[in-house]
Coordinates of C-alpha atoms in Angstrom, one line a residue:
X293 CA -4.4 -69.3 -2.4
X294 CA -6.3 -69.0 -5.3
X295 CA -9.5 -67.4 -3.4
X296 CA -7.1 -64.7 -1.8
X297 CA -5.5 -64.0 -5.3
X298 CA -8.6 -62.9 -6.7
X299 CA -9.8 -60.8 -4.0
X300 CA -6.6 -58.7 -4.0
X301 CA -7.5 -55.4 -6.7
X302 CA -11.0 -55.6 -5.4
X303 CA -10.6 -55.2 -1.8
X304 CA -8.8 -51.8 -2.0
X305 CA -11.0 -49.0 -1.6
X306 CA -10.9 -45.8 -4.2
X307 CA -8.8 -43.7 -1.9
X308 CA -6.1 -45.8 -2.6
X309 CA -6.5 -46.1 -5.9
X310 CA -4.5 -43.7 -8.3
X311 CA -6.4 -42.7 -12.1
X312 CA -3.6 -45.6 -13.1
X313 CA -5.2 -48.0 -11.0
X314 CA -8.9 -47.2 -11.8
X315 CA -8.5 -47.9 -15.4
X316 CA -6.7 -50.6 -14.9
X317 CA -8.8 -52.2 -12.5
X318 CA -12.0 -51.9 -14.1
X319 CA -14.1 -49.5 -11.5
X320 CA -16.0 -47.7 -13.8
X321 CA -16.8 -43.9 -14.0
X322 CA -19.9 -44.7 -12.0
X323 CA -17.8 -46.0 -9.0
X324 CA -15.8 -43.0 -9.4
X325 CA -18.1 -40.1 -9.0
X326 CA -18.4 -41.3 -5.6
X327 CA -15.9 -38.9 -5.0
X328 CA -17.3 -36.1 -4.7
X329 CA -14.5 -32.2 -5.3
X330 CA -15.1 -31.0 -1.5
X331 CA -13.0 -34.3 -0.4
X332 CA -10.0 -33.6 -2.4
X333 CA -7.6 -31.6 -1.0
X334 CA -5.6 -29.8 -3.2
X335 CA -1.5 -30.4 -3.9
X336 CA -0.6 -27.5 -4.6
X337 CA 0.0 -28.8 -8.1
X338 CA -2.4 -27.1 -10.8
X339 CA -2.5 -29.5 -13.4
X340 CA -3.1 -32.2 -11.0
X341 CA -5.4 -31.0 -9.2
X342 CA -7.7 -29.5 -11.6
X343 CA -7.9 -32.2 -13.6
X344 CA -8.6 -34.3 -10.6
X345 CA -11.3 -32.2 -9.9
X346 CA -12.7 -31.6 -13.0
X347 CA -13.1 -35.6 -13.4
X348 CA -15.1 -35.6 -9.4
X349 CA -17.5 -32.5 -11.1
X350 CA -18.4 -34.7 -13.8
X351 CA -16.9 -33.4 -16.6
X352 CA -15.9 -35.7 -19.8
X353 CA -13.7 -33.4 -21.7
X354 CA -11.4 -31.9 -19.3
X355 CA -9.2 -28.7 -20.4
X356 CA -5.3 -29.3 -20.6
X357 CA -3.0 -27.9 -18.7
X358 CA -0.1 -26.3 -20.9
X359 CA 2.9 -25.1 -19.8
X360 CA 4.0 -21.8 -22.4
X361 CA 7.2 -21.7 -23.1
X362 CA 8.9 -18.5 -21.5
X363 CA 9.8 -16.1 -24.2
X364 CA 13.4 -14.5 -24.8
X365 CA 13.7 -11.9 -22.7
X366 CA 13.8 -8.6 -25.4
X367 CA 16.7 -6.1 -24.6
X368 CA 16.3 -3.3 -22.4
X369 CA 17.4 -1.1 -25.1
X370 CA 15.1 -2.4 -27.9
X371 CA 11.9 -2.2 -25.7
X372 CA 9.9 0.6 -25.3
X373 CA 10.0 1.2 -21.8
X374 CA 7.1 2.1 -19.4
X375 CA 4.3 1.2 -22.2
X376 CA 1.5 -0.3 -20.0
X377 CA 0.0 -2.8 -22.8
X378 CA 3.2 -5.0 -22.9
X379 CA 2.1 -6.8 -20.2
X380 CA -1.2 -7.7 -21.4
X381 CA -0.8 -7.5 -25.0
X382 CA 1.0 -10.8 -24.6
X383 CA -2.5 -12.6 -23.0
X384 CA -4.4 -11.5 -26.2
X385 CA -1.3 -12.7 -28.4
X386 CA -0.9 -15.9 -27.2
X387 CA -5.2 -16.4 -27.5
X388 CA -5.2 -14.8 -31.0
X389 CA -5.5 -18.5 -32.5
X390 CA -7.5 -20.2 -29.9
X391 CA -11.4 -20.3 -31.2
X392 CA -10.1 -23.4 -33.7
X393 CA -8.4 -25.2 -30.6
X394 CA -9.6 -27.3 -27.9
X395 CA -10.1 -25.7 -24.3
X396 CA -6.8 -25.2 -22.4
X397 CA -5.0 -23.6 -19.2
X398 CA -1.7 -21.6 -20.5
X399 CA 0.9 -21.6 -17.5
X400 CA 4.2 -19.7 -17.1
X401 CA 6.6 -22.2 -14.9
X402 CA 9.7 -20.5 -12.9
X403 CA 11.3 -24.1 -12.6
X404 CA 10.0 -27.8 -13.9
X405 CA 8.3 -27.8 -10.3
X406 CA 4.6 -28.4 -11.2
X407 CA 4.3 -26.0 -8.2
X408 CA 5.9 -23.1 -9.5
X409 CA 3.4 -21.9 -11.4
X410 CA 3.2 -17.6 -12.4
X411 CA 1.1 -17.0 -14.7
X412 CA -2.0 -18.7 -15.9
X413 CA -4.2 -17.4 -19.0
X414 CA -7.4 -18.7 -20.3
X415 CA -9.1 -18.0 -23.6
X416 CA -11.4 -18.5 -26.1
X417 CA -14.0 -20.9 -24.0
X418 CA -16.7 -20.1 -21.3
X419 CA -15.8 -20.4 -17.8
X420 CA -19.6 -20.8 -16.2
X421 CA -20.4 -21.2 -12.5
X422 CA -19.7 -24.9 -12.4
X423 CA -15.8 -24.3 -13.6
X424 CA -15.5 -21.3 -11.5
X425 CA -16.1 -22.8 -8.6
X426 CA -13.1 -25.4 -9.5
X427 CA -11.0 -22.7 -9.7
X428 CA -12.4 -21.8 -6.0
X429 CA -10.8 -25.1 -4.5
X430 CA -7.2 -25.4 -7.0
X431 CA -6.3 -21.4 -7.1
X432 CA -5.7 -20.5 -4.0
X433 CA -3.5 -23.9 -3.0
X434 CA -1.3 -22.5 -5.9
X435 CA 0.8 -20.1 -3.4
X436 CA 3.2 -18.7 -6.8
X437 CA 0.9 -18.0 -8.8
X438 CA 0.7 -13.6 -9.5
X439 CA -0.9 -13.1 -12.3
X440 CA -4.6 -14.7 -13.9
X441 CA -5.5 -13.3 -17.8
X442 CA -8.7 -14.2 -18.5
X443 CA -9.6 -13.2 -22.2
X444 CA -13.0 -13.7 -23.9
X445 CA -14.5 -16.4 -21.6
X446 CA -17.6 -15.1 -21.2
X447 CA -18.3 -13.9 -17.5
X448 CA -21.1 -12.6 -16.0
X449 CA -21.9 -10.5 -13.1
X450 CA -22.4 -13.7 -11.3
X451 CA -19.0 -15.5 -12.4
X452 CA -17.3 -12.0 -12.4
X453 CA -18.4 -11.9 -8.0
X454 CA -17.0 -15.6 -7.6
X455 CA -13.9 -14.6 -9.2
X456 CA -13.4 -11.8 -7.1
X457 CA -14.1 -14.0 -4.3
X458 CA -11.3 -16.5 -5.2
X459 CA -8.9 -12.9 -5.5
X460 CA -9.4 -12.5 -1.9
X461 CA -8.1 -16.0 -1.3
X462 CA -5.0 -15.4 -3.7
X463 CA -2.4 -13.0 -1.9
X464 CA -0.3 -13.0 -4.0
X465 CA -1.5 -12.2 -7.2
X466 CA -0.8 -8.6 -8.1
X467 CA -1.8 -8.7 -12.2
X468 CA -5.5 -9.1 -13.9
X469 CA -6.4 -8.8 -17.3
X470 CA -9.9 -9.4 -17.9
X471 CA -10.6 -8.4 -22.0
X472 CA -13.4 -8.6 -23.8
X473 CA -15.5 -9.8 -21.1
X474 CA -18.0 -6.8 -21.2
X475 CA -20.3 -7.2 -18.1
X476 CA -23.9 -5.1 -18.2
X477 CA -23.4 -3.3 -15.0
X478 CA -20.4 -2.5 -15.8
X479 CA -18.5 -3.6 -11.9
X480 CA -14.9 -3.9 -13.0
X481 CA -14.8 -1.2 -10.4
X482 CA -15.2 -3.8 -7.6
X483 CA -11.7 -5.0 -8.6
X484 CA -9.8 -1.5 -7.5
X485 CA -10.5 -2.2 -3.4
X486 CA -8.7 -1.8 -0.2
X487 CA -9.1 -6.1 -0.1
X488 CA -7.4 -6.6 -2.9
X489 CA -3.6 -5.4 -3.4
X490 CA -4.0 -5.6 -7.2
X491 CA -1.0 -3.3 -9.3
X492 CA -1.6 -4.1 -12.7
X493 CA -5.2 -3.9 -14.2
X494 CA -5.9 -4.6 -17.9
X495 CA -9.5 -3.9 -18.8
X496 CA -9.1 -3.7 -22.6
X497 CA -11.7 -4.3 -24.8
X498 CA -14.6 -4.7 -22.3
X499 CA -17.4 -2.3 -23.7
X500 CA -17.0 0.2 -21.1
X501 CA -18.4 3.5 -21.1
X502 CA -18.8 6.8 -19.5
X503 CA -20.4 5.4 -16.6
X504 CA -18.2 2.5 -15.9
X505 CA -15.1 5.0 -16.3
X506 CA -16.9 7.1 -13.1
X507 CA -17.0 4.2 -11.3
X508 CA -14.0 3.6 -11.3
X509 CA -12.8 6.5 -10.8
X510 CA -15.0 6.5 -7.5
X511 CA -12.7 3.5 -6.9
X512 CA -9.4 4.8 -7.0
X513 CA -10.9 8.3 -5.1
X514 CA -12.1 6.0 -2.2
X515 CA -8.8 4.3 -1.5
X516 CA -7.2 4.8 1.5
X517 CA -4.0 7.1 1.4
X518 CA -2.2 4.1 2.9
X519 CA -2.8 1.6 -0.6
X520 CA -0.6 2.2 -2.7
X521 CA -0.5 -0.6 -4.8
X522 CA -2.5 -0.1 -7.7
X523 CA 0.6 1.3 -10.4
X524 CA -1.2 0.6 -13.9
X525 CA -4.3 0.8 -15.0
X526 CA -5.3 0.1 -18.9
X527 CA -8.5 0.6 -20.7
X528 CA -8.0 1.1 -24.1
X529 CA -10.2 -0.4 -27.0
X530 CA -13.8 0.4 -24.9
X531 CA -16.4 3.5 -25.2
X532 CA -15.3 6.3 -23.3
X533 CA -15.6 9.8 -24.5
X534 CA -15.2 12.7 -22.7
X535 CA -16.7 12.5 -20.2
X536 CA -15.2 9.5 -19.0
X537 CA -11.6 11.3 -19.4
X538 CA -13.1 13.9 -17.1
X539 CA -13.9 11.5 -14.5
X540 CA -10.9 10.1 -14.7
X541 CA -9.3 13.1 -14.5
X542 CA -10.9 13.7 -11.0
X543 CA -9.3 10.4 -9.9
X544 CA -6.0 11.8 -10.5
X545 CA -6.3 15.1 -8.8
X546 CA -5.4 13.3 -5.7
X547 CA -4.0 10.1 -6.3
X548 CA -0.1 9.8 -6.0
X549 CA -0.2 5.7 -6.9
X550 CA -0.6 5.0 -10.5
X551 CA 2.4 5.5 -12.3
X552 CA 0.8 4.3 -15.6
X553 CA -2.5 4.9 -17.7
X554 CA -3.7 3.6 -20.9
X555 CA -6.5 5.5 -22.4
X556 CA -5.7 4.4 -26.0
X557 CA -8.2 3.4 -29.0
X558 CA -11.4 5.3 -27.1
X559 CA -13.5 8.4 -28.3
X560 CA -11.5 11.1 -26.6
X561 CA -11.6 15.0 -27.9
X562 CA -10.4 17.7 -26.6
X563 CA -12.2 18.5 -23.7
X564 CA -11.2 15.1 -22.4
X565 CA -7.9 16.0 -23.4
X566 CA -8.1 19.1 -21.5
X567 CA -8.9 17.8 -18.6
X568 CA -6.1 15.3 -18.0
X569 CA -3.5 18.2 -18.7
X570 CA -4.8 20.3 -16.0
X571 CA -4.3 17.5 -13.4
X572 CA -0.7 17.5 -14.4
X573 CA 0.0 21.5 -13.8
X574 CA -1.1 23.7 -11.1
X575 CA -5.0 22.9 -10.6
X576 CA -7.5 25.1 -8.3
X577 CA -9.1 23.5 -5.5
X578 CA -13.1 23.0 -5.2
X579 CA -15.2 24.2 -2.8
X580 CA -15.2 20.7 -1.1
X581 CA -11.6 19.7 -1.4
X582 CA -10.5 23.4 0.4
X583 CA -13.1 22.4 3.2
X584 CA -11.6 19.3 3.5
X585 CA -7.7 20.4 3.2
X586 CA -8.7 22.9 6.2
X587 CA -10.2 20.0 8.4
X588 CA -6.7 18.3 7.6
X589 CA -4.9 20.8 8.6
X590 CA -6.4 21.7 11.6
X591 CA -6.1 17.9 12.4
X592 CA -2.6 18.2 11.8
X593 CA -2.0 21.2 14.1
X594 CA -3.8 19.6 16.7
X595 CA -1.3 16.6 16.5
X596 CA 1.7 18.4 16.6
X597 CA 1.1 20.7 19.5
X598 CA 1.5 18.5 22.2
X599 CA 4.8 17.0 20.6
X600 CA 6.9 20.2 21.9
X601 CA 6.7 20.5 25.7
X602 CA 5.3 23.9 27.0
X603 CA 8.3 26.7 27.6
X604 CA 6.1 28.7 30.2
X605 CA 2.5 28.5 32.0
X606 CA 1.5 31.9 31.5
X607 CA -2.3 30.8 31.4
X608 CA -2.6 28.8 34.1
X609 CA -5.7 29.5 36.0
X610 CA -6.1 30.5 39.6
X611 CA -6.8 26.9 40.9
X612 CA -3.5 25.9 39.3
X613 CA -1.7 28.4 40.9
X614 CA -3.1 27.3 44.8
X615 CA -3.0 23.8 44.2
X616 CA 1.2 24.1 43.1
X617 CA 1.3 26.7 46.0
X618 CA -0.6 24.6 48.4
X619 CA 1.8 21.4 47.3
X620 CA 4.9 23.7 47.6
X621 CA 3.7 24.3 51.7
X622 CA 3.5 20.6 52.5
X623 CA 6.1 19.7 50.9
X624 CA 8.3 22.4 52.8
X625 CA 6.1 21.3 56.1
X626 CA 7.6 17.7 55.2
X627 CA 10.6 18.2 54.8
X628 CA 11.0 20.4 58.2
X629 CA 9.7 17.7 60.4
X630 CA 11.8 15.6 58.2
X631 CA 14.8 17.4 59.4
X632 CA 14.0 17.2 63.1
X633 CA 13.5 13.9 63.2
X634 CA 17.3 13.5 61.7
X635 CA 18.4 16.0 64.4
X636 CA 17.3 13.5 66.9
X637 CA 18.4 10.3 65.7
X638 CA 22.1 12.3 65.5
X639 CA 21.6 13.1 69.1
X640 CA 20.5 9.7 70.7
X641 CA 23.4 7.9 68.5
X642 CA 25.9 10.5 70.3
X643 CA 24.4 9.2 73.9
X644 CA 25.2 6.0 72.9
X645 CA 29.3 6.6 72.1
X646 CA 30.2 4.8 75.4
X647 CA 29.3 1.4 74.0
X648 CA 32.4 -0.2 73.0
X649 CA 30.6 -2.1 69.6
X650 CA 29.1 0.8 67.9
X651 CA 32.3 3.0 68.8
X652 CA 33.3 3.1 65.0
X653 CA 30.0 3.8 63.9
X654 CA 29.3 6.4 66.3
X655 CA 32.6 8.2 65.4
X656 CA 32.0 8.2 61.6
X657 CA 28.6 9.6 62.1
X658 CA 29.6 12.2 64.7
X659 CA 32.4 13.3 62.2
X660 CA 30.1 12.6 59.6
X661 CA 26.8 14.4 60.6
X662 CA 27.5 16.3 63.7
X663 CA 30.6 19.4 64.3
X664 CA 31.0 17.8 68.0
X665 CA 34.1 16.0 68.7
X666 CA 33.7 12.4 68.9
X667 CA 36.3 10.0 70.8
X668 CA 38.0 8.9 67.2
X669 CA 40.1 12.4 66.9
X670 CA 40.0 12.9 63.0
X671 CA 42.4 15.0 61.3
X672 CA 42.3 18.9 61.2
X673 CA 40.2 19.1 58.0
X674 CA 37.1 17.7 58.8
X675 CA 36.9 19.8 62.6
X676 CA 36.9 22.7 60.2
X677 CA 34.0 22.3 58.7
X678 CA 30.6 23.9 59.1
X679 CA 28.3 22.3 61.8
X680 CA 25.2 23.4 59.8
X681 CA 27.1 21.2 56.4
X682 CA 26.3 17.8 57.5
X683 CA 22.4 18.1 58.3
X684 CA 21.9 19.8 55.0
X685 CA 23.4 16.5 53.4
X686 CA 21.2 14.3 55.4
X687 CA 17.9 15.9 54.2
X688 CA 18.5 17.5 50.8
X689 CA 19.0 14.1 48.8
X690 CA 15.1 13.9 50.3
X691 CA 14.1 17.1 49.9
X692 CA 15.3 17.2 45.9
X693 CA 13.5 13.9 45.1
X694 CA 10.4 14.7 47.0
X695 CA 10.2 18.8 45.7
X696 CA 11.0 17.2 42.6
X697 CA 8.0 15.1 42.4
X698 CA 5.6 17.7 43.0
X699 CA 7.1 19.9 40.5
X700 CA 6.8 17.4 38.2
X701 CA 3.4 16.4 39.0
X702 CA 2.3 19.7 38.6
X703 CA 3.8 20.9 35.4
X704 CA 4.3 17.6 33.5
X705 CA 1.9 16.3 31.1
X706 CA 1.1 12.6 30.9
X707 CA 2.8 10.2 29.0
X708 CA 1.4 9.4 25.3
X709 CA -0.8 6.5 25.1
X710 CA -0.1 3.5 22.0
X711 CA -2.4 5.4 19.7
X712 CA -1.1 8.6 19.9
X713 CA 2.8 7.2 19.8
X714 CA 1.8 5.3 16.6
X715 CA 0.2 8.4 15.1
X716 CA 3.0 10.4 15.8
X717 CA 5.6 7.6 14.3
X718 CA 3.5 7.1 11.0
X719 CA 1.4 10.5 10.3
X720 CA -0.1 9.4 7.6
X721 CA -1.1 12.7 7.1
X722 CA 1.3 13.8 5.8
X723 CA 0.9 11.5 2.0
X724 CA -2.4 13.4 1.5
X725 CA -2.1 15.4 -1.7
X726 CA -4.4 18.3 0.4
X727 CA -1.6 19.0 2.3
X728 CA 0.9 19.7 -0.5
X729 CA 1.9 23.4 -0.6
X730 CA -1.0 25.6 -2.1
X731 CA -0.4 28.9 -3.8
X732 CA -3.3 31.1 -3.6
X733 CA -4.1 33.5 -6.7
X734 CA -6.9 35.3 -7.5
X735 CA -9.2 34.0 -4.6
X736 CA -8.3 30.2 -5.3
X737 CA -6.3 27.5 -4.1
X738 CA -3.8 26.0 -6.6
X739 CA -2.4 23.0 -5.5
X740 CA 1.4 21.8 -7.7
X741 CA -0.3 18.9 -9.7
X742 CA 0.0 15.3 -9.9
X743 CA 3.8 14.4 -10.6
X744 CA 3.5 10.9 -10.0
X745 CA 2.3 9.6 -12.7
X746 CA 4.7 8.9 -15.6
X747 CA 3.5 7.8 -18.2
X748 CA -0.1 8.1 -20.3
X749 CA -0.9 6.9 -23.5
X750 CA -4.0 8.7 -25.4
X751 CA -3.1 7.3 -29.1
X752 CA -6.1 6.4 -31.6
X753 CA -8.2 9.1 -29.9
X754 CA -9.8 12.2 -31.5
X755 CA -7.3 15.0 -29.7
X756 CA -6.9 18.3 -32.3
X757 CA -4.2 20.8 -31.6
X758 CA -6.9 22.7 -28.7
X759 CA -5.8 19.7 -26.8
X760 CA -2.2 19.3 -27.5
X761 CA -2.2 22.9 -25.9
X762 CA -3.0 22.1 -22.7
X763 CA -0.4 19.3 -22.2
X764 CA 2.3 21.8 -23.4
X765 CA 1.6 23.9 -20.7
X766 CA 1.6 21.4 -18.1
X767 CA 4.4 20.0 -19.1
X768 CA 6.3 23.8 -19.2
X769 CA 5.1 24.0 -15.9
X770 CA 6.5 20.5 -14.8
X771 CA 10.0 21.6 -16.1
X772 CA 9.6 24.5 -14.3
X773 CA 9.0 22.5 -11.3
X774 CA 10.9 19.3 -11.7
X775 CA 14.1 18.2 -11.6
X776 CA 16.6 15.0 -12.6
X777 CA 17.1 12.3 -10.4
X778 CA 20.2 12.5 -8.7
X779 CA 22.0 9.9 -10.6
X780 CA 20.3 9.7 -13.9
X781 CA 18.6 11.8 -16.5
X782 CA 15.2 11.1 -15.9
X783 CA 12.9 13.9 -14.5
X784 CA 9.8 13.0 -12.3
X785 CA 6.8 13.8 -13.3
X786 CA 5.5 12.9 -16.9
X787 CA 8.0 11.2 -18.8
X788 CA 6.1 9.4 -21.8
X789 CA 3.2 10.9 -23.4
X790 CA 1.6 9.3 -26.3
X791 CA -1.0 11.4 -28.9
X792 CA -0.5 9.2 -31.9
X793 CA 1.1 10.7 -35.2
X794 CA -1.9 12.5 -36.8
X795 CA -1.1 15.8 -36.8
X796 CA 0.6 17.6 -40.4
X797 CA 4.1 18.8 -40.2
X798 CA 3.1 22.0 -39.8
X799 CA 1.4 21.6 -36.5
X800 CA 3.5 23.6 -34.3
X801 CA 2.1 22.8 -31.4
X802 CA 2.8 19.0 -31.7
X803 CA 6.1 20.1 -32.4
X804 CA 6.8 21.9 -29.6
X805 CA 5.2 18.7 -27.5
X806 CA 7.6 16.4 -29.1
X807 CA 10.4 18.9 -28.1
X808 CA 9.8 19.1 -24.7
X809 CA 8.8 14.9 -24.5
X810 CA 11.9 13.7 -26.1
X811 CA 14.6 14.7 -23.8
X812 CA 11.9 13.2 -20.8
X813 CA 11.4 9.8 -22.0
X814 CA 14.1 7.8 -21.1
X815 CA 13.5 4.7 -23.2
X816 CA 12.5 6.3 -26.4
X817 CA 12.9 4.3 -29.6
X818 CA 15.2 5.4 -32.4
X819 CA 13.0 3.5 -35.0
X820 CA 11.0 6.3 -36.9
X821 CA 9.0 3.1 -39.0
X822 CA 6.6 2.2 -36.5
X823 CA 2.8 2.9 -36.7
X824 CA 3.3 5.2 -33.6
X825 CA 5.8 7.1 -32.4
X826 CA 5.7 7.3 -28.6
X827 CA 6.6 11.6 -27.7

């Protein structure tokens, strides 16, 4: 008894031991590493499994996993609605105190289920490849999770590609905030994409320049017309001037998705300025988008015509015309021979009236295909009829379906095919801003302007009155244009517009953009103390 005693806590392999068991059992960390992170399979539980597989890597000092307390939900009416940094302003909040703390994983629960997690933000400590590819195996296993803030952990363009790889393996996420995390070439682009459905983008205070702002502005131009998912987009606090505005700019001419923009705290003047405001009135077409609204349209045209079936075949060609005719003689041939053979059929049945079993049958077709009298006398009515009557109703129900065949095979078209159906049922055409409806002045195209988006905030930028000018005239063009929701008092198109308060009293054009921004915004604050008032 005592030999088995002693062999009981050794004999049980490591799988069945739990990190309880192992400490208490005396297998050292040497026994443990046997285990090596591709074995485990994950829970669904983050702080489980990362911490299980953060002890298989190797790792001595593991990162906590800390579950934030939800904040109280702020009042509707005390919030200052559609402002784009809200949602991210609260990462770099909750990290402004991190560099004196210990590595950690911030989690936002929806219930005390350790699978619930929402929201996860790191800060303040590197994430190199070795961590990142934790993330790889734990992230995706975590089917809640929406939204990843990663602020100041110093990623690379090789960290930066492996997170965009665990993205793909995420669904469900629809928010990123990546902030100050400058990467030298400048790919945050990669994260605007047709593979990932991403609607919030934060991007603040990531070094980005001119040249990063045109590529991603190629980003959001290269979307397909069916994505729609990308609604806010913030890059304030980086390095973009002019320049960058205008590329921007040229991302907006056509895109009908973001509904909010944060261009805050850059170098923007007013030629930047100047260019967002003419994406928001009426805006001439290019060379190359008029080339490309006339390929839509004649691809449009082409669609539609053969949805409304031809009235008359005035251009049928000669062949046509003998091949319906040559039909139209068989089938009249047909039908003839058709006929005699029913004429003879009537006449043998009428030889055969003597035979006393088919005497009822032979009466009721005598009476009912033949004017001769039969041996069943019928009533006076029926002797009056016509004699020629009853063949016609033999062969006519023939003759109309077979006439009507050819007819039909002659003059109707074939039935659509899948693609052509499913074209026809979503034309998605029809959401490209090309087709809108153009005015044409002075030789040019003028297309009505981007009304989608809603709100854009330039504050902390370096926008004189020359600027202010052009977003009063879009916006008196918008009211022109616009109307209220049915239902509330909110207009579409721009309804918050932010410049910053650093204009003199006796601006009047910033007065006359407050006037006509007021009335628009439909969660404006009543507090004239803050360090910006939102117009």
């Amino acid at each position: 008894m005592g030999k088995k005693a002693d062999k009981g806590p050794r004999d049980r392999t490591l799988k069945d031991c739990t990190e309880e068991d192992l400490r208490h059992t005396g297998v050292g960390q040497q026994d443990k590493t046997l285990l090596t992170p591709e074995e485990y399979e994950c829970t669904g539980i983050l702080e489980q499994d990362f911490t299980e597989l953060c002890s298989r890597s190797g790792y001595t000092e593991i990162p906590k996993v800390v579950a934030r307390s939800h904040p109280p939900s702020t009042p509707v009416s005390e919030k200052h609605g559609l402002d784009d940094t809200d949602w991210a302003s609260d990462t770099q909040a909750g990290h402004s105190n991190l560099s004196s703390l210990k590595p950690c994983i911030r989690v936002e629960l929806e219930s005390e289920d350790g699978r619930s997690v929402q929201e996860i933000s790191i800060g303040g400590w590197k994430i190199d490849d070795k961590m990142m590819g934790i993330f790889a195996k734990c992230l995706p296993a975590v089917t809640s999770l929406h939204k990843i803030s990663l602020w100041n952990v110093g990623l690379t363009d090789s960290t930066f590609s492996s997170f965009l790889a665990i993205l793909q393996h995420c669904p469900n996420v629809r928010a990123v905030a990546l902030e100050g995390n400058p990467l030298p070439n400048q790919s945050y682009c990669k994260l605007i994409s047709d593979d990932l459905v991403l609607s919030h983008i934060s991007l603040r205070n990531n070094q980005i320049n001119d040249e990063g702002a045109q590529l991603i502005s190629q980003a959001i131009l290269n979307l397909k017309m069916t994505n729609k998912a990308l609604s806010s987009l913030v890059l304030s606090y980086n390095h973009i001037t002019d320049l960058g505005a205008g590329h921007i700019a040229q991302a907006l001419r056509l895109n009908r998705s973001l509904l909010t923009l944060n261009l805050s705290s850059n170098q923007i003047g007013d030629q930047g300025a100047l260019a967002l405001a003419e994406v928001l009135g009426h805006f001439s077409l290019t060379h190359t988008e008029i080339v490309e609204r006339r390929r839509l349209l004649l691809e449009k045209g082409t669609q539609e015509q053969p949805r409304s079936p031809p009235t008359s075949r005035p251009a049928d060609s000669k062949s046509d015309r003998l091949a319906n005719h040559a039909s139209t003689t068989a089938l009249d041939k047909a039908d003839k021979n058709h006929a005699m053979k029913a004429k003879q059929s009537v006449t043998k049945k009428k030889d055969k009236e003597k035979e006393p079993q088919k005497k009822e049958d032979r009466s009721s077709v005598s009476n009912g295909t033949s004017g001769t009298p039969s041996v069943v006398t019928q009533p006076g009515p029926a002797k009056k009829e016509d004699p020629k009557t009853p063949k016609k109703q033999l062969v006519n129900p023939d003759q109309k379906s077979t006439r009507g065949k050819g007819v039909k095979s002659a003059t109707k078209r074939a039935p659509l095919s899948e693609q052509e159906v499913n074209r026809q049922v979503e034309p998605t055409e029809a959401a490209n801003p090309l087709l809108e409806a153009a005015e044409f002045r002075h030789g040019k195209v003028f297309l009505p302007g981007n009304k989608v988006l809603i709100s854009l905030n330039l504050s902390r930028n370096k926008i004189a009155e020359e600027g202010l000018k052009g977003f009063v005239a879009a916006m008196e063009t918008q009211i022109q244009e616009t109307k209220p929701i049915p239902g509330t008092k909110s207009h579409t198109g721009l309804m918050r517009l932010s410049v910053g308060n650093n204009f003199p009293d006796e601006c009047l054009t910033h007065a006359r953009l407050q006037e006509i921004m007021l009335p628009r915004d439909p969660m404006k604050s009543s507090k004239s103390s803050e360090e910006e008032q939102p117009l």
